[in-house]
Short mmCIF file of C-alpha atoms and ligand atoms in Angstrom, two decimals:
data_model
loop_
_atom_site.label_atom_id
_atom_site.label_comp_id
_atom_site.label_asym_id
_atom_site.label_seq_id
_atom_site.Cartn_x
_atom_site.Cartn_y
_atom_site.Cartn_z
CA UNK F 50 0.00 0.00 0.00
CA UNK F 51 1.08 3.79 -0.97
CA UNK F 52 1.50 5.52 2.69
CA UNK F 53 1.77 9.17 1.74
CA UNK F 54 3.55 11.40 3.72
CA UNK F 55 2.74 14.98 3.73
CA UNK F 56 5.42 17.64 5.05
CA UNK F 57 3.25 20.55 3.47
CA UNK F 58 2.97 24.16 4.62
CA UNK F 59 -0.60 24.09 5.06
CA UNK F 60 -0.66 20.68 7.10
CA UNK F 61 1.84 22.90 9.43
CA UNK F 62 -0.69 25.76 9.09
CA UNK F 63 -3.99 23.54 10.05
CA UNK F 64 -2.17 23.69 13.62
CA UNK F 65 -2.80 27.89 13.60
CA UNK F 66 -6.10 28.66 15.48
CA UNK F 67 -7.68 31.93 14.33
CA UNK F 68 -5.13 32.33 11.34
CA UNK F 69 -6.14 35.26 8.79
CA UNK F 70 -4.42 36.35 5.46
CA UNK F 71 -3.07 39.40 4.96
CA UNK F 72 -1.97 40.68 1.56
CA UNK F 73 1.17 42.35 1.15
CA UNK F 74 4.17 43.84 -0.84
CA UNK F 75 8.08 42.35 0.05
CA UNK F 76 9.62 44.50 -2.56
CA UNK F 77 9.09 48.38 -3.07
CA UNK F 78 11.36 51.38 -2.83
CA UNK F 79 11.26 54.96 -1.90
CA UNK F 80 13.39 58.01 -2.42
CA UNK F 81 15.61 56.79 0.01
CA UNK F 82 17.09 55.00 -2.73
CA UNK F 83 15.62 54.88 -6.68
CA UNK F 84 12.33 54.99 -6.30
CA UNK F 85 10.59 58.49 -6.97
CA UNK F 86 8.11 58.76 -4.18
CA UNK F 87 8.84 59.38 0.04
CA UNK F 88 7.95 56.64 2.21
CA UNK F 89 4.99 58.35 3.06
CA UNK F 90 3.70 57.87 0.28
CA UNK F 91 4.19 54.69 -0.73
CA UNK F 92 2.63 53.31 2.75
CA UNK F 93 -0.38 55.53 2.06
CA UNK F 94 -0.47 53.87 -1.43
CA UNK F 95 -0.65 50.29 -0.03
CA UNK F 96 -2.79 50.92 2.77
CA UNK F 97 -5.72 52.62 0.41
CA UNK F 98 -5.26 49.99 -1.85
CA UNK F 99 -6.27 47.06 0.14
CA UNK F 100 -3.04 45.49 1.88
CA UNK F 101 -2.21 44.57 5.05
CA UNK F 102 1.46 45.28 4.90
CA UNK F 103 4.45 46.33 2.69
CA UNK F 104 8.11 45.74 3.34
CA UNK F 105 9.92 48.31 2.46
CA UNK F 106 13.65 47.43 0.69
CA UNK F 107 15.41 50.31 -0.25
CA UNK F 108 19.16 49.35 -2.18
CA UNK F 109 21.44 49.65 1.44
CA UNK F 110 18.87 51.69 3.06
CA UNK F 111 16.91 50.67 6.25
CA UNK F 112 13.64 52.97 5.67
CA UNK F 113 12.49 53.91 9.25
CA UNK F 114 9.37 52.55 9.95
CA UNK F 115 8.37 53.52 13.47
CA UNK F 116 7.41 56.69 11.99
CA UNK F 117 5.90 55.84 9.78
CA UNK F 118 3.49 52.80 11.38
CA UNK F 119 2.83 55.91 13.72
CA UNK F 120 1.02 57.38 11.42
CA UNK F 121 -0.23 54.49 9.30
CA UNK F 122 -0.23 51.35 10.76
CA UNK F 123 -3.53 50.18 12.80
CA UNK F 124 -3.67 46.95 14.60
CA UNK F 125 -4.46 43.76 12.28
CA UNK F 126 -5.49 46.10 9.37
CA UNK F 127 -1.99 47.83 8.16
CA UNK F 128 1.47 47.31 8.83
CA UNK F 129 5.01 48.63 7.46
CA UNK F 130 7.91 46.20 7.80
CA UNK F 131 11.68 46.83 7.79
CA UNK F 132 13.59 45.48 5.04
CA UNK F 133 16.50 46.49 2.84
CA UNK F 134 17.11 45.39 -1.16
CA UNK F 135 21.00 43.92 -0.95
CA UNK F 136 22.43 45.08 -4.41
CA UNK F 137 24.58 42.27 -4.94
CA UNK F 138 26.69 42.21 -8.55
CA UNK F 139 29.57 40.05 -9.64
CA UNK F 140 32.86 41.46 -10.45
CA UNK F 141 32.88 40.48 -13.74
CA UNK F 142 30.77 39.60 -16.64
CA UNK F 143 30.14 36.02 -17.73
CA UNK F 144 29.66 36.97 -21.42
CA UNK F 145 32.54 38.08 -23.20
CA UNK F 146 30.64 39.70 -26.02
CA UNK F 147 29.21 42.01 -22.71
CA UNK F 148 32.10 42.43 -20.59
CA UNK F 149 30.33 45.49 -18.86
CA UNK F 150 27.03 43.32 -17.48
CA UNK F 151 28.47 42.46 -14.56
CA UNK F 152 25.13 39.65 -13.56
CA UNK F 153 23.22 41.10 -10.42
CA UNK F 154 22.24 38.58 -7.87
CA UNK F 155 20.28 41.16 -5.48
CA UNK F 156 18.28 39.62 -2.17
CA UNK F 157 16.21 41.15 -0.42
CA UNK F 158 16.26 41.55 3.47
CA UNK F 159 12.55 41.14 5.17
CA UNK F 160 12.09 42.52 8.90
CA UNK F 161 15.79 43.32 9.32
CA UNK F 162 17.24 45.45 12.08
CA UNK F 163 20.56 46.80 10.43
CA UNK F 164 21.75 47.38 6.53
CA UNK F 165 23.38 44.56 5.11
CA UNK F 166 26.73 45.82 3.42
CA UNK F 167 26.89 43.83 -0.19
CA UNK F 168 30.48 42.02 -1.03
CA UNK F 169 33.00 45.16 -2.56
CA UNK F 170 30.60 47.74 -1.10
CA UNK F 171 30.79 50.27 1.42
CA UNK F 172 28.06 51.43 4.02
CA UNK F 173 26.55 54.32 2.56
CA UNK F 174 26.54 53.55 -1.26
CA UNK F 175 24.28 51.29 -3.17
CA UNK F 176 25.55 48.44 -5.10
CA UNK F 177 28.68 46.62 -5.00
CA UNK F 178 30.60 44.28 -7.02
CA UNK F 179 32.11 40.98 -5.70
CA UNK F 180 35.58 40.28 -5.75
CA UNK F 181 36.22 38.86 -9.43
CA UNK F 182 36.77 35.31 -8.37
CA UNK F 183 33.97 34.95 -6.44
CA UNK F 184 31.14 32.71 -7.51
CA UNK F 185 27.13 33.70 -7.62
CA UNK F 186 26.51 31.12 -5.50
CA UNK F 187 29.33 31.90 -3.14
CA UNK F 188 27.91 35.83 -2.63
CA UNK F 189 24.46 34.45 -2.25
CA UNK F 190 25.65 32.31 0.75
CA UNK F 191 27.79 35.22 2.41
CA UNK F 192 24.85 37.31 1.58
CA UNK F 193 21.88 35.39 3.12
CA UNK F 194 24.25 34.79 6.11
CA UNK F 195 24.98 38.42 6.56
CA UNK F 196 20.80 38.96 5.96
CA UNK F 197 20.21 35.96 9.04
CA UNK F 198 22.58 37.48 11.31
CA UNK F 199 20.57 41.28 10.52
CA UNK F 200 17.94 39.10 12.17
CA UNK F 201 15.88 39.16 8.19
CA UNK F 202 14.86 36.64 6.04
CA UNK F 203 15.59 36.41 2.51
CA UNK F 204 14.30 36.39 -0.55
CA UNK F 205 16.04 35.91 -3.80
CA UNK F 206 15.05 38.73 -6.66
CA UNK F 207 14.40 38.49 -10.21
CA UNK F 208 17.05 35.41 -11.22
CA UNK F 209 16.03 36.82 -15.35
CA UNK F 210 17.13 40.40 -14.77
CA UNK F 211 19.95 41.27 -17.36
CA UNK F 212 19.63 37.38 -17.44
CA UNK F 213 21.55 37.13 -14.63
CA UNK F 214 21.33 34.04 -12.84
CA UNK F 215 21.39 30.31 -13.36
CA UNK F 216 20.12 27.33 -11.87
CA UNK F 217 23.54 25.91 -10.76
CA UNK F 218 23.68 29.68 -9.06
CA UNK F 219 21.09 28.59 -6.66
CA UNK F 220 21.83 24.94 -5.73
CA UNK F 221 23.18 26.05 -2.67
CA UNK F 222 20.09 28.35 -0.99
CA UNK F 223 19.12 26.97 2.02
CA UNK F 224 15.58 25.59 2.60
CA UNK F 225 13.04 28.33 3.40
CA UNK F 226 14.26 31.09 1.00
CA UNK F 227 11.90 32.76 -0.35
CA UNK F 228 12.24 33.44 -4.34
CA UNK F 229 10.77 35.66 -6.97
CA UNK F 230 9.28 33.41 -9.60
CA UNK F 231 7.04 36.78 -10.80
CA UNK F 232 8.74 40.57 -10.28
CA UNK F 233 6.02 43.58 -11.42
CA UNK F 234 8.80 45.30 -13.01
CA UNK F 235 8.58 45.27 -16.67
CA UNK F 236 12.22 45.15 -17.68
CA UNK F 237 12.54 41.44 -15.65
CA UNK F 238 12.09 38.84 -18.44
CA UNK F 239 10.13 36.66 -16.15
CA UNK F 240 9.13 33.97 -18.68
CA UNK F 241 12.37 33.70 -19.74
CA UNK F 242 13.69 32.79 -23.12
CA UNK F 243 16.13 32.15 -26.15
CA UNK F 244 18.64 34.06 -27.40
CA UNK F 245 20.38 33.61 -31.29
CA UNK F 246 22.52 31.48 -30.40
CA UNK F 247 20.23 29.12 -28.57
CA UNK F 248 20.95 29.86 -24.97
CA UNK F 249 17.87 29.11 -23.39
CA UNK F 250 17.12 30.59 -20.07
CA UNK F 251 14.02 29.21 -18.38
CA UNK F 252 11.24 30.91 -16.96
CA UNK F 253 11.31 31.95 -13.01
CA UNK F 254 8.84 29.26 -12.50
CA UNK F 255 10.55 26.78 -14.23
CA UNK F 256 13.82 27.54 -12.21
CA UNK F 257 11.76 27.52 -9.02
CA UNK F 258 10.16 23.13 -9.98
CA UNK F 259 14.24 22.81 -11.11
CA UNK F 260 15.12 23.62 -6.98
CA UNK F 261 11.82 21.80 -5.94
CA UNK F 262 12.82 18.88 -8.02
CA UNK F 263 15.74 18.64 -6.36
CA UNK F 264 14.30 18.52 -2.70
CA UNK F 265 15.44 21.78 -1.97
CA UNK F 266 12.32 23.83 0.24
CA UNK F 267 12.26 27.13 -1.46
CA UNK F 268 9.24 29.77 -1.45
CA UNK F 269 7.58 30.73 -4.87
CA UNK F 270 7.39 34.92 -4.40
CA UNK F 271 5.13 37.62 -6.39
CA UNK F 272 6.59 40.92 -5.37
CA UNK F 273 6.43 44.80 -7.33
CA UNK F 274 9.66 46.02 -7.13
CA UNK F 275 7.77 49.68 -7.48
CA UNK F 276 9.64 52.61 -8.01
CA UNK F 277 7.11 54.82 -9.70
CA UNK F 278 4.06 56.12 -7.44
CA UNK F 279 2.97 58.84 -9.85
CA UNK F 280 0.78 58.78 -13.16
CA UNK F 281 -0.01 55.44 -12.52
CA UNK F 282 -2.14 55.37 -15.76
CA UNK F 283 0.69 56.47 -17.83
CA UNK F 284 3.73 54.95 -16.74
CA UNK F 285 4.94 51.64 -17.73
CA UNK F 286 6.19 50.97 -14.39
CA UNK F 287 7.90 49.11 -12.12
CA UNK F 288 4.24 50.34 -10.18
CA UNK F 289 2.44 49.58 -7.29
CA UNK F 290 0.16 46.93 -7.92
CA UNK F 291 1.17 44.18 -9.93
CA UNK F 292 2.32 41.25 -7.66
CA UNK F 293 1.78 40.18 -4.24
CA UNK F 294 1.85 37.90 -1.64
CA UNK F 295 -1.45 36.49 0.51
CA UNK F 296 0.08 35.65 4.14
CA UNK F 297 -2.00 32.78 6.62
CA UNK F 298 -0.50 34.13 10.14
CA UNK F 299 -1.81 34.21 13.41
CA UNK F 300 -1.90 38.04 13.77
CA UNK F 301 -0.34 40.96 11.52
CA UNK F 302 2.78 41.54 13.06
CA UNK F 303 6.51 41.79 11.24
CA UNK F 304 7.68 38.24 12.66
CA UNK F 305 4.27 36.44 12.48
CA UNK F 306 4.26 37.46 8.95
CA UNK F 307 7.78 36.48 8.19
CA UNK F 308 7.97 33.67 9.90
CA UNK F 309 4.60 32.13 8.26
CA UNK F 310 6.38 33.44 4.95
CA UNK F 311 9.50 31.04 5.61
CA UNK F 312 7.66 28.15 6.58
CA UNK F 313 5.65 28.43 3.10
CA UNK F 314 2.30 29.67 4.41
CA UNK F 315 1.34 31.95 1.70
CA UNK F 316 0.07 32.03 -1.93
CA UNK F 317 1.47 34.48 -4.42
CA UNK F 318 -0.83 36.49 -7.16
CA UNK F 319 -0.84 38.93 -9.92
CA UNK F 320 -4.89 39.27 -9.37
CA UNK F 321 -6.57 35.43 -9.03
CA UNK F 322 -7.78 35.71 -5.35
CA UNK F 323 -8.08 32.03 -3.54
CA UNK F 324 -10.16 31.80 -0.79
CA UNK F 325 -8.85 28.48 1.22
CA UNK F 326 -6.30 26.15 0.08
CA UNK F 327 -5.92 22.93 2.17
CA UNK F 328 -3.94 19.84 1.50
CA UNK F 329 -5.18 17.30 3.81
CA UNK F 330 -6.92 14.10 3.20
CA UNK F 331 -4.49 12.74 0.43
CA UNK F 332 -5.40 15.96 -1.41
CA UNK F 333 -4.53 19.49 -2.49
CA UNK F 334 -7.85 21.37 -2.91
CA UNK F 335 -8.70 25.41 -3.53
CA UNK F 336 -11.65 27.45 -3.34
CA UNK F 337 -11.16 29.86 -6.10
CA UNK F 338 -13.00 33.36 -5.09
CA UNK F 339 -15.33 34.39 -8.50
CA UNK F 340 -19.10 34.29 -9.72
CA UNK F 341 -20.24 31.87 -12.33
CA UNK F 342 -20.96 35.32 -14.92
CA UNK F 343 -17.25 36.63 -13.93
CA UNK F 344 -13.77 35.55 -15.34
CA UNK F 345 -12.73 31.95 -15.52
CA UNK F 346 -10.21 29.81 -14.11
CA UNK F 347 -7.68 27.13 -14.89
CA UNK F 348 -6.18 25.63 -12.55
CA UNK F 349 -2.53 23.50 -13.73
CA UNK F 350 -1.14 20.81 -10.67
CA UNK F 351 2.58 21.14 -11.20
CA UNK F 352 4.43 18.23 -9.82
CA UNK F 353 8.74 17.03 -10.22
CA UNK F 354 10.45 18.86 -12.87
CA UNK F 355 7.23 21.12 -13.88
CA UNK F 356 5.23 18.20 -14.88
CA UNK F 357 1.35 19.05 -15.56
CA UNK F 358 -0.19 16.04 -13.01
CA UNK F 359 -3.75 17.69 -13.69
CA UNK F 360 -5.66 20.83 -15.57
CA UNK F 361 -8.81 21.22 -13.68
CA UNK F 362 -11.41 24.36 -14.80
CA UNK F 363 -13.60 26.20 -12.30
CA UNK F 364 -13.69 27.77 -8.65
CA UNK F 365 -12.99 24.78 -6.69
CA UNK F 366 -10.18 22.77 -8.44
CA UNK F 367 -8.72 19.69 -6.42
CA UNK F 368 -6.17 17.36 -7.04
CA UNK F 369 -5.82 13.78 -5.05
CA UNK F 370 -2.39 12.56 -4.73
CA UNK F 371 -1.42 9.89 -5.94
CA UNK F 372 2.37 9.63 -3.89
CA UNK F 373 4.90 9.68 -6.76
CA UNK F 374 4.56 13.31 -7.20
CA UNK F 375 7.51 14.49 -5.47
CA UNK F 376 5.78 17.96 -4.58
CA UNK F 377 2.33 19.05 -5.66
CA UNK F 378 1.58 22.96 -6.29
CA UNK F 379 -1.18 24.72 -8.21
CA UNK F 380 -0.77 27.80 -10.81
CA UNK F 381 -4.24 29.63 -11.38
CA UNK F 382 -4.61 31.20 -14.49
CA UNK F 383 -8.05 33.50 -15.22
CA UNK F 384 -9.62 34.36 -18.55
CA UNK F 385 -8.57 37.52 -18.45
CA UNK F 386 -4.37 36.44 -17.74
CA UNK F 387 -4.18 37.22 -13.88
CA UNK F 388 -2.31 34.31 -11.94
CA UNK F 389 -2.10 32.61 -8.60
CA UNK F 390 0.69 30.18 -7.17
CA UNK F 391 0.09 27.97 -3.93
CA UNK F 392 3.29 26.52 -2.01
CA UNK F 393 4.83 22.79 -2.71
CA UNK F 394 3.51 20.68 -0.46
CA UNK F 395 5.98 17.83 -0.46
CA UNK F 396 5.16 14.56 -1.36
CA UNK F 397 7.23 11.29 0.16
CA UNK F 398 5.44 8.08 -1.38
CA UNK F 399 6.91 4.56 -0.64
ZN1 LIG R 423 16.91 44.38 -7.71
ZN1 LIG R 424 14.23 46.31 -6.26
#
């Protein structure tokens, strides 16, 4: 007989009493680095437009936020969270007809207490650059060291950027990171793709069931990256807006919500709202939230290596597991392109 063994995120959440999501933003910037608004405004922004928090993650800036939750924050309705963008680039390029894109393998601090200085930096000054011989992977473990020791959790940004980073970049990331498999910035090449010559870099996703496949325990993240606060209409962005994450924590605090983010207790979106997920019972079931005369949905069970185990259509999509899965996650499409992406939960069939 198949004994399934579950080590999901939402078996660990069924444990919470009175858990609530809150929706939120890991990824923004102010003027205290390159984004164009003050930090005022971007935590009015969020709060009017129906989240619960927003980290703030300057490039090596800690944005203050006691002032600022002063003002804003109100218990178990809004919050502003500490956080700090780690500009992280190589020394040198890895493309020799390129030799200036030095790749940028930038983390992001979450509830941190003191700036993380980035390898060949100095406090002060955004960006560094990595001693020449030193490897992606070798920055990105210094790096989420330095970002543990701040007292922060990490989360890995945009891997596509300037296509920057490659799977055998992340083999070493320790189990709970969180990483961006959807950035609302529109220069991020989040699908991936091809060049001429047939280099093929894969989508975000795809990277993200590469690490799963491999056993490692790592987060699936949508995050803005917003600069821009102004003209909304106009500007192409990187805006407010575009990606988030939906957080199952006991209360709205910064390490409730950080540390239900790092044991995987959270869906990411561009727009598809789910209303429960649970993954007991030898299953992995959602309720979807839309009316029968509104958008459709399609919901894709991704299993080992990005494998489609199931395409199921409607608002309550569920998906019994069968044991051989390795992991089992769901990615929500609508009829109108929005997305959704549960959590792995991690199958061990014998
Ligand atoms: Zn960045
Ligand atoms: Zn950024």
């Amino acid at each position: 007989m198949n004994r399934l063994r579950l080590i999901g995120a939402f078996l660990c959440a069924a444990a919470v009493s009175h858990a609530a999501w809150f929706k939120g933003n890991t990824h923004t910037h102010t003027i205290n680095s390159d984004g164009n608004a003050t930090s005022d405004v971007v935590a009015r922004w969020y709060r009017e437009h129906g989240y619960q928090f927003v980290v703030i993650t300057d490039h090596e800036y800690l944005t203050a936020v006691a002032p600022l939750n002063a003002l804003f924050a109100r218990d178990g309705q809004f919050l502003v969270i500490a956080g700090q963008e780690v500009t992280q680039h190589l020394g040198r390029s890895r493309d020799p007809r390129d030799p200036t894109n030095r790749p940028a393998c930038h983390v992001n601090a979450l509830n941190s207490r003191r700036v993380v200085v980035p390898l060949g930096g100095t406090a002060g000054k955004a960006f560094g650059f990595a001693p020449p011989e030193m490897t992606m992977a070798e920055t990105y473990a210094r790096n989420l060291a330095e970002i543990r020791a701040a007292g922060g959790i990490a989360q890995v940004n945009h891997p596509n950027w300037k296509w920057s980073v490659r799977l055998e970049d992340l083999l070493g990331l320790p189990d709970d990171t969180l990483f961006e498999i959807w950035n609302g910035h529109p220069a991020i090449n989040n699908l991936g793709g091809a060049d001429e010559d047939g280099n093929i870099a894969p989508s975000a996703e795809a990277l993200w069931d590469s690490l799963l496949s491999k056993g490692r325990r790592i987060w699936g993240v949508a995050a803005d990256d917003s600069h821009y606060f102004y003209h909304l209409a106009e500007t192409p962005g990187p805006k407010p807006g575009q990606a988030w994450v939906v957080v199952r924590a006991d209360q709205l605090g910064a390490e409730s919500i950080t540390a239900a983010m790092a044991r995987g207790d959270f869906y990411s979106s561009t727009g598809v709202v789910i209303d429960e997920i649970t993954s007991t019972g030898g299953a992995v079931s959602l309720q979807l939230n839309g009316q029968p005369s509104g958008p459709r949905f399609l919901t894709k069970f991704i299993g080992r290596e990005g494998r489609v185990l199931a395409e199921v259509p409607g608002l309550h999509p569920r998906y019994a597991i069968k044991g051989d899965e390795g992991y089992v996650r769901a990615h929500v499409t609508d009829s109108n392109g929005l997305q959704a992406w549960t959590q792995p939960v991690f199958v061990a069939g014998r």
